[in-house]
Coordinates of C-alpha atoms and ligand atoms in Angstrom, one line a residue:
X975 CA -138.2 -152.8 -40.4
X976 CA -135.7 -151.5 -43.0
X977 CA -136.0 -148.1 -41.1
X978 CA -135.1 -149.4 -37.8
X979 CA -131.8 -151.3 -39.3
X980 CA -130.5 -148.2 -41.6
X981 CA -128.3 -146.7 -39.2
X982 CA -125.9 -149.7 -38.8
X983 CA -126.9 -151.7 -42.3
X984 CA -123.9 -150.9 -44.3
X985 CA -121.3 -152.2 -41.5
X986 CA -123.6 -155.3 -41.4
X987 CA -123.4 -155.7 -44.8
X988 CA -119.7 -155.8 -44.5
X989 CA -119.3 -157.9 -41.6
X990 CA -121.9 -160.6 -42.7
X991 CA -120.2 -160.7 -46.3
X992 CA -116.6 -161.0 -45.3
X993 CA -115.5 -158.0 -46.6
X994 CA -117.1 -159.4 -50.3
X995 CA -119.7 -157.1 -50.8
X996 CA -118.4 -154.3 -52.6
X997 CA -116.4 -157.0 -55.2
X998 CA -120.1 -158.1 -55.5
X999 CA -121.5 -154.5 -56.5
X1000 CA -119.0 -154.0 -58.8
X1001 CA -120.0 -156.7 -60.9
X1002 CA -123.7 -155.8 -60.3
X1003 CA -122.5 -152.4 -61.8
X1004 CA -120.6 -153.7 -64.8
X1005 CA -123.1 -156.5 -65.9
X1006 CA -125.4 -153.0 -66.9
X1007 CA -124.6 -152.3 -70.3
X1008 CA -121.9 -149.0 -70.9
X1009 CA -124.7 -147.5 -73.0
X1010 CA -128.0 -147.8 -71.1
X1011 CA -128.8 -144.4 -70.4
X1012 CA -131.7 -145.1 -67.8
X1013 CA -131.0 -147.1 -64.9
X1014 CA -133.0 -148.4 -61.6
X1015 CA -131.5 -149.3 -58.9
X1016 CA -134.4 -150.8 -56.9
X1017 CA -134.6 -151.2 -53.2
X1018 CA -131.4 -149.4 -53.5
X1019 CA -131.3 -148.9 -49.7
X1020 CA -128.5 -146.7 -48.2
X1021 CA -127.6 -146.8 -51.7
X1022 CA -124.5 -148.2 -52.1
X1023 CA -124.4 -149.8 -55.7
X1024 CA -125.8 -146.3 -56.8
X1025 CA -121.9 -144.6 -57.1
X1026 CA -120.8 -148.0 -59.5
X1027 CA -123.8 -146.8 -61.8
X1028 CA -122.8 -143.5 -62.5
X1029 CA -121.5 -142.9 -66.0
X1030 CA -121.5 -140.0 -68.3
X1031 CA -124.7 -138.9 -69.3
X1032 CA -126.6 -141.4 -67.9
X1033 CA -129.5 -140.9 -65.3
X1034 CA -129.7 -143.1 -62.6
X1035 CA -132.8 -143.6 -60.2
X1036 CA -132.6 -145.3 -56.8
X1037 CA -135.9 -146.0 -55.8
X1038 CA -136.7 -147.7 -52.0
X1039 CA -140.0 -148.3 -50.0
X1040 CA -138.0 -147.2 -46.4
X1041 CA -137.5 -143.3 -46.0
X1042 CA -134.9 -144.1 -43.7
X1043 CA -132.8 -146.1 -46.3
X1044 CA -133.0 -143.1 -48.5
X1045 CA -131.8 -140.6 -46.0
X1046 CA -128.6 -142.9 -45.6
X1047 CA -128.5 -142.8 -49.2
X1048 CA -129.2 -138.9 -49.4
X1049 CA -126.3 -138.7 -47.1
X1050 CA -123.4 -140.8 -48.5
X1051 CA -124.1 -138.7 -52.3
X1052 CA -123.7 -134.9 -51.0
X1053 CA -120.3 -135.5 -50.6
X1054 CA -120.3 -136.7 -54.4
X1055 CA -121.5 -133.6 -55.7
X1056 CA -123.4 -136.5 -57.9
X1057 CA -127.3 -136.6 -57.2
X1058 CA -129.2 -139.7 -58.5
X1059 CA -132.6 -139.3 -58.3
X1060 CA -133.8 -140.6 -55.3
X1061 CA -137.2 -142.2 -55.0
X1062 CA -140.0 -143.5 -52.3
X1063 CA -141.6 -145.9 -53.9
X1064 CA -143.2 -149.1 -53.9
X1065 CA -141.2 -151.7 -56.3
X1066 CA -144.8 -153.4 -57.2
X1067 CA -146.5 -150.3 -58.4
X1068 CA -143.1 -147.8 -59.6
X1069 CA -143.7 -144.2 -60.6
X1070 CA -142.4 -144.8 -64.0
X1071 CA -144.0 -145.0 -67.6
X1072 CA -143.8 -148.1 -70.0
X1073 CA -140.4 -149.1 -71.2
X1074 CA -139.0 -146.4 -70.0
X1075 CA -135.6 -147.9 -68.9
X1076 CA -132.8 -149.5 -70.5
X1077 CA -131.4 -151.5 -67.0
X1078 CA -132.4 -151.9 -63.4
X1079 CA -129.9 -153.5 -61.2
X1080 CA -131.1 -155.0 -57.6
X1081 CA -128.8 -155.8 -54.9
X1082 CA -130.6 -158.5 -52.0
X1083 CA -133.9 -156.4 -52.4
X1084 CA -136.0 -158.9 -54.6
X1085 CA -135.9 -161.5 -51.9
X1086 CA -138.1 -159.0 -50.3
X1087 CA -140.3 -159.0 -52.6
X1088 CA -143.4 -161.4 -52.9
X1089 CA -145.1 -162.3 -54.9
X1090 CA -142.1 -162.4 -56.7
X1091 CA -144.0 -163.0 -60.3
X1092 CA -146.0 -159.6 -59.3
X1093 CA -142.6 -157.9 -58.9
X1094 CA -140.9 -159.1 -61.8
X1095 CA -143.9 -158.1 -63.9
X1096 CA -143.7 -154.5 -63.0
X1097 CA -140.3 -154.4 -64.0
X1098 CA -140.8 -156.0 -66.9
X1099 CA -143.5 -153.5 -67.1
X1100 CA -141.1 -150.5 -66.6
X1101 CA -137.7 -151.6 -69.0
X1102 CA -137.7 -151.7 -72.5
X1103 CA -137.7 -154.5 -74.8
X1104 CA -134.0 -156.1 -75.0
X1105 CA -133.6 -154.4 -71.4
X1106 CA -131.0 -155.6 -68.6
X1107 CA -131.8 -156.8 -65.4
X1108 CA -129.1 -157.5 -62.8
X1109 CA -129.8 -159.0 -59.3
X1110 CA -127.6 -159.6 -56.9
X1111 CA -129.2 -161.5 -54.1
X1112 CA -128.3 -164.3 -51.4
X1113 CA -129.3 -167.7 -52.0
X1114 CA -130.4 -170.2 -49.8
X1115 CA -127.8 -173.4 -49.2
X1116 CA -127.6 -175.9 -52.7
X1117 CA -126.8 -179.3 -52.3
X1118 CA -123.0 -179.8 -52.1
X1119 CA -120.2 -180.1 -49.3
X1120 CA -120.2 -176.4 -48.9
X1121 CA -124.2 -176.9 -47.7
X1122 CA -123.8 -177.8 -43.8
X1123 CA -121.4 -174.7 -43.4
X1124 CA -124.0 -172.4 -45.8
X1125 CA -126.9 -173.8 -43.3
X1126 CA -124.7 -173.0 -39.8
X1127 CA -123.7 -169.4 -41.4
X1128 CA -127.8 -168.5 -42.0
X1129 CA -128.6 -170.0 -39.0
X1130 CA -126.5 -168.7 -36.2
X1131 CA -124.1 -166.5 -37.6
X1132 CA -126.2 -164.3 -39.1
X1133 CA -129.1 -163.9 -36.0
X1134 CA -125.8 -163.4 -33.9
X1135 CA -124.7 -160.4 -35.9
X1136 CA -128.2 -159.1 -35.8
X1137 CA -127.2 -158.5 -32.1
X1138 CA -124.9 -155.3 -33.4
X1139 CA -128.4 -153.8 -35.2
X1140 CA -131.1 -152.1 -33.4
X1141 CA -133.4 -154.7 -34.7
X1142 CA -132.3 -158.6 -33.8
X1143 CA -135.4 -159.3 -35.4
X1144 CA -134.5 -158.2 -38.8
X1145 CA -131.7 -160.0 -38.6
X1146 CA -133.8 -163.2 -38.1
X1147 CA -136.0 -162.4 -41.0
X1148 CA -133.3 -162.1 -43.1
X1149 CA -131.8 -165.8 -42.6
X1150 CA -135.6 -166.9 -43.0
X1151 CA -136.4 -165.1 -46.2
X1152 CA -132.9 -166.7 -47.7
X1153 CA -134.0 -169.7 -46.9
X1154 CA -137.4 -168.6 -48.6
X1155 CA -136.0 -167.6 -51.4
X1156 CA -134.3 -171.2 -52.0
X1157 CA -131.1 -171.8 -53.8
X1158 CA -131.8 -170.2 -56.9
X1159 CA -133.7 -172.9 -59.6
X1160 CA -136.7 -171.4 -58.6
X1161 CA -135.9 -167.5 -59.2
X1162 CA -134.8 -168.6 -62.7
X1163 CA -137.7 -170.2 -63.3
X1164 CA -140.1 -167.4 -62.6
X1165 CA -137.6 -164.9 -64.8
X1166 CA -138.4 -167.4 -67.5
X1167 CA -142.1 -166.9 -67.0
X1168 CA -141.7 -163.2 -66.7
X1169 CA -140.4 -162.7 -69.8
X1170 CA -136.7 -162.2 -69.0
X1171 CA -134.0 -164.3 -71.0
X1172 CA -131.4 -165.3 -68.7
X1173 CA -127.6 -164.0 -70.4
X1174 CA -125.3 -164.6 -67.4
X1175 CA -125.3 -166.4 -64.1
X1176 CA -122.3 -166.3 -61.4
X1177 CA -122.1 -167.7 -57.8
X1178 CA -119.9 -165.6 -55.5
X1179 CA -118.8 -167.5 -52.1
X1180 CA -119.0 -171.2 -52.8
X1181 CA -123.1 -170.1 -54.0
X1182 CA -124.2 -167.9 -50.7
X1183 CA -124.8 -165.0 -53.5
X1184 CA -125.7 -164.9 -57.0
X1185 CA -125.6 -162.5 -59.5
X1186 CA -127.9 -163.2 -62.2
X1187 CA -128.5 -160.8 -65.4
X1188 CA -131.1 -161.0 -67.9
X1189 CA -132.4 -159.5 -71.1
X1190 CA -136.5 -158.4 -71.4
X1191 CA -137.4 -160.4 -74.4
X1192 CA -139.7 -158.8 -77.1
X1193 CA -143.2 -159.3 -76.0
X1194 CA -142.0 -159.1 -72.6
X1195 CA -144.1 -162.1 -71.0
X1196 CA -143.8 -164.4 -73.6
X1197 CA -141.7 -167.4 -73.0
X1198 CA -138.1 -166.8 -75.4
X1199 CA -135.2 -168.8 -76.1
X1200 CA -131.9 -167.7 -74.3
X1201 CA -130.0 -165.0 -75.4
X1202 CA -126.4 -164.7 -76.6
X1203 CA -124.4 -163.8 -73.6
X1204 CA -122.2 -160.8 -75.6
X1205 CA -125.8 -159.0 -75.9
X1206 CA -125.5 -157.1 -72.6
X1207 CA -121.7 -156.4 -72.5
X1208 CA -119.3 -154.1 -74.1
X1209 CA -116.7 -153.9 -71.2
X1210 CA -113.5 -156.2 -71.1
X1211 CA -115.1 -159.6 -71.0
X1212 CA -114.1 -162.7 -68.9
X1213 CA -114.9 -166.5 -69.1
X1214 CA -115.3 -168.3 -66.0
X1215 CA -117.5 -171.5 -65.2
X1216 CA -119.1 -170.8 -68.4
X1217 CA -120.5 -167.6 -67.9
X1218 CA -119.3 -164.4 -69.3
X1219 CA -119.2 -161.4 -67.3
X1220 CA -117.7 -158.5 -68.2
X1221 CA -114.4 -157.9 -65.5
X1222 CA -112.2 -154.5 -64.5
X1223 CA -108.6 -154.1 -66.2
X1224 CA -106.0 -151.8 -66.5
X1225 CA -102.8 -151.1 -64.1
X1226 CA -105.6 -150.5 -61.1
X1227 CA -107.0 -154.2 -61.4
X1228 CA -103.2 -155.2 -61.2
X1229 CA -102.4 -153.4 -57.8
X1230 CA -105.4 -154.7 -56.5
X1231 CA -104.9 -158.4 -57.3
X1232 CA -101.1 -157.8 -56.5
X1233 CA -102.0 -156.1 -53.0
X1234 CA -105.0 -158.7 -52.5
X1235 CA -102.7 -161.4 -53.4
X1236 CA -100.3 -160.0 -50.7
X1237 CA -103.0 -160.4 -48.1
X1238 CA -104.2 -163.8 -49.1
X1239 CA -100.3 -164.9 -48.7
X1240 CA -100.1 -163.1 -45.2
X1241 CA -103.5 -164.8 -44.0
X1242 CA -102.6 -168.4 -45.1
X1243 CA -99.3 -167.7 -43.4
X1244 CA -100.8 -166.7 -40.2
X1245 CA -103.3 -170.0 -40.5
X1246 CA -100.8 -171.9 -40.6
X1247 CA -99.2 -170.4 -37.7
X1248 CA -101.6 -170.4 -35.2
X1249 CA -102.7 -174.1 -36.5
X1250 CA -99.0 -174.9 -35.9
X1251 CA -99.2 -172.9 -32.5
X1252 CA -102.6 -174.9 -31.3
X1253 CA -100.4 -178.2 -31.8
X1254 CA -97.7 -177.3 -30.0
X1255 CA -100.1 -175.8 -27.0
X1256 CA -102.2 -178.9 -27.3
X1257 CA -99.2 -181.4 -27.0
X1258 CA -97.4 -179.7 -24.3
X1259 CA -100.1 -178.0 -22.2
X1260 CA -99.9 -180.0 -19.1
X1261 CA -96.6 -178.9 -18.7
X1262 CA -97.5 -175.2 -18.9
X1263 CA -97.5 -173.2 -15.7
X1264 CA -100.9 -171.9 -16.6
X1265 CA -104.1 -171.3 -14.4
X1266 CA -107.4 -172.9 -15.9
X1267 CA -108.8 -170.1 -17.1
X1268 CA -105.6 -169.2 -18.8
X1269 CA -105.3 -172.2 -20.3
X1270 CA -108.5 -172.2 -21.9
X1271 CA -108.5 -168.1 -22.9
X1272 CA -105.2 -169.4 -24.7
X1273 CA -107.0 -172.1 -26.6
X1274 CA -110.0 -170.0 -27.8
X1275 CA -107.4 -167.4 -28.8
X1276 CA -105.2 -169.9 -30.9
X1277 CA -108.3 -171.9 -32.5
X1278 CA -110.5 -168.8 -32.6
X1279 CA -107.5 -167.2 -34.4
X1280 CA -107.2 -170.1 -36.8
X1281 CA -110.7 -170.2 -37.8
X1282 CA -110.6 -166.6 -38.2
X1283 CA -107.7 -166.4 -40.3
X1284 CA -108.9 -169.6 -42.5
X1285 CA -112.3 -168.1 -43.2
X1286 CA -110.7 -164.7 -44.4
X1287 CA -108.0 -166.6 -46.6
X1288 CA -111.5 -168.3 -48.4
X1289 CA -112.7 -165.2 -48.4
X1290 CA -109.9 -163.2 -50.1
X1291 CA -109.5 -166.4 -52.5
X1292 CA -112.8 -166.0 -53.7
X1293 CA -112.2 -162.4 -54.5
X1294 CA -109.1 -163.1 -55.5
X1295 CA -110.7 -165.3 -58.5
X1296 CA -113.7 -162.9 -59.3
X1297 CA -113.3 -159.5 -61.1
X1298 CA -111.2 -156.2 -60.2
X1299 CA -113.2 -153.5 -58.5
X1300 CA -114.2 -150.8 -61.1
X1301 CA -112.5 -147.5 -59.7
Ligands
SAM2699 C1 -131.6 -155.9 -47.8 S1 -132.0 -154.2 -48.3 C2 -130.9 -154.0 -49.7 C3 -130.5 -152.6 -49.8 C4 -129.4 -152.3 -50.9 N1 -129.8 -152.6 -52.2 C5 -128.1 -153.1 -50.6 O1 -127.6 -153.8 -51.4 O2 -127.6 -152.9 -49.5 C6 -133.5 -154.4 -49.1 C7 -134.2 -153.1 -49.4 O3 -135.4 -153.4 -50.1 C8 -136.3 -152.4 -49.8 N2 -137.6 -152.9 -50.2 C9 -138.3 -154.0 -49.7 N3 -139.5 -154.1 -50.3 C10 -139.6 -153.1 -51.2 C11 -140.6 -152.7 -52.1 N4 -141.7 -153.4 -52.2 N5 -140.3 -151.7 -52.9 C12 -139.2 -151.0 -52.8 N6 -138.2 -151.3 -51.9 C13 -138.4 -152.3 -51.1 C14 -136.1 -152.2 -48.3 O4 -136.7 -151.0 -47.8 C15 -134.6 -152.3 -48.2 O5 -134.0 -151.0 -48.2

């Protein structure tokens, strides 16, 4: 399945995240601690969270089931001149010794993989003791008031966009296996039993993603009392909603919070606008010299184009309140 999507997955990934994605890589990236010199990016796909890994001196392994991911992947590195190792392999049995990592990241991959406790005992299998995991992955709707628009996004949106791939199906699967997944308690829980000490937890889009890191406890599948949150971090560090993640600095960070600040304004401006617009069409339209059709082209342009521009002001709030980009 992952074959037949790779040719179009990465503009899927950006149109069915808003945009958020990359944000959400980047603190993938960063939640790997600045020291750990071997790191596994599993199910890394086309590989795009492989290039926020890179570091001095550190290897880095992508490792996917799909062939065809991994030529995408194959093909956005040449450019780099960087060369991860690249591997086909099966994320329940990896080609890798004992403890013989210090972090593996995943990015919407471990959703894919059931049973999950089989999964997370291979890597805890394959990382060594006091070891980072990081997974980013897409959760199914939590309780809340955000819940009825979470469900309509999984449940139509996202078949809909499946229309642009050259599998519809996949895209189907992939609302189900959210929804299989659940809305995050239970992951947590079987992290727990694998062994893993849970160090940091953030939601990204009112809760449609997670990022979750944790630490491989000595012992490994032995049940271990949390860990400190600073045990995994030695970038800049930020508190929000209780959680510490580490978060990008520096003169770069501010021109991209001043220039994404700049297009939040522009987008609530243009909300407003076109809400203002649809008011003023709505209130005078009988008096319009306009044709049916043109009346009703103009009202799915104005309301369309409110709806449009409210969901991308959301969208460029959220980023606005999560971390800088690294790079
Ligand atoms: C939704 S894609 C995510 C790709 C990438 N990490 C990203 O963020 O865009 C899930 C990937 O997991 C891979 N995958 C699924 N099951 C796997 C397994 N058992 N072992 C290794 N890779 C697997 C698929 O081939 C696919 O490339």
């Amino acid at each position: 399945m992952f074959d037949e999507v790779s040719g179009r997955y990465d503009l899927l990934n950006g149109v069915l995240s808003l945009g958020q994605d990359r944000t959400w890589r980047a603190a993938l990236a960063r939640a790997v601690p600045e020291d750990a010199h071997t790191v596994l990016d599993l199910c890394t796909g086309s590989g795009v969270s492989l290039g926020g890994l890179r570091r001095p001196g550190r290897l880095v392994i992508g490792a996917d089931v799909s062939l065809g991911m991994l030529a995408v992947a194959a093909a956005r590195m040449e450019p780099t001149g960087w060369a991860p190792r690249l591997v086909c392999a099966d994320g329940f049995r990896l080609p890798l010794r004992d403890d013989s990592l210090d972090g593996v990241t995943i990015a919407f991959g471990i959703r894919n993989m059931r049973p999950l406790a089989d999964a997370l005992a291979e890597l805890a299998r394959v990382l060594r003791s006091g070891g980072t995991l990081a997974v980013l992955e897409a959760a199914a709707p939590a309780p809340g008031p955000f819940a009825p628009l979470h469900r309509l996004y999984l449940r139509r949106v996202v078949p809909l966009a499946g229309r642009i791939s050259r599998d519809a199906s996949a895209y189907a699967y992939l609302s189900r296996s959210i929804f299989a997944f659940g809305p995050g308690p239970e992951f947590e829980a079987a992290l727990e039993r694998a062994g893993f000490a849970r160090v940091a937890h953030r939601r990204f889009m009112f809760g449609a993603t997670h990022l979750w890191v944790a630490r491989l406890a000595p012992g490994g599948d032995q049940n271990v009392a949390p860990a400190e949150p600073g045990i995994v971090q030695n970038a800049r560090v930020a508190r929000r909603s209780g959680v510490n993640l580490p978060s990008g600095g520096g003169p770069a960070a501010a021109e991209w919070r001043a220039w994404t600040g700049v297009q939040l304004g522009l987008s609530i401006a243009l909300t407003a606008a076109l809400v203002w617009g649809l008011r003023a069409f709505i209130n005078s339209g009988p008096d319009l010299p306009l044709a049916d059709w043109q009346r009703r082209i103009a009202w799915w342009l104005l309301a369309g184009g409110a709806i449009g521009f409210a969901v991308r002001s959301v969208a460029l709030l959220t980023r606005l309140r999560g971390p800088a980009p690294r790079g």
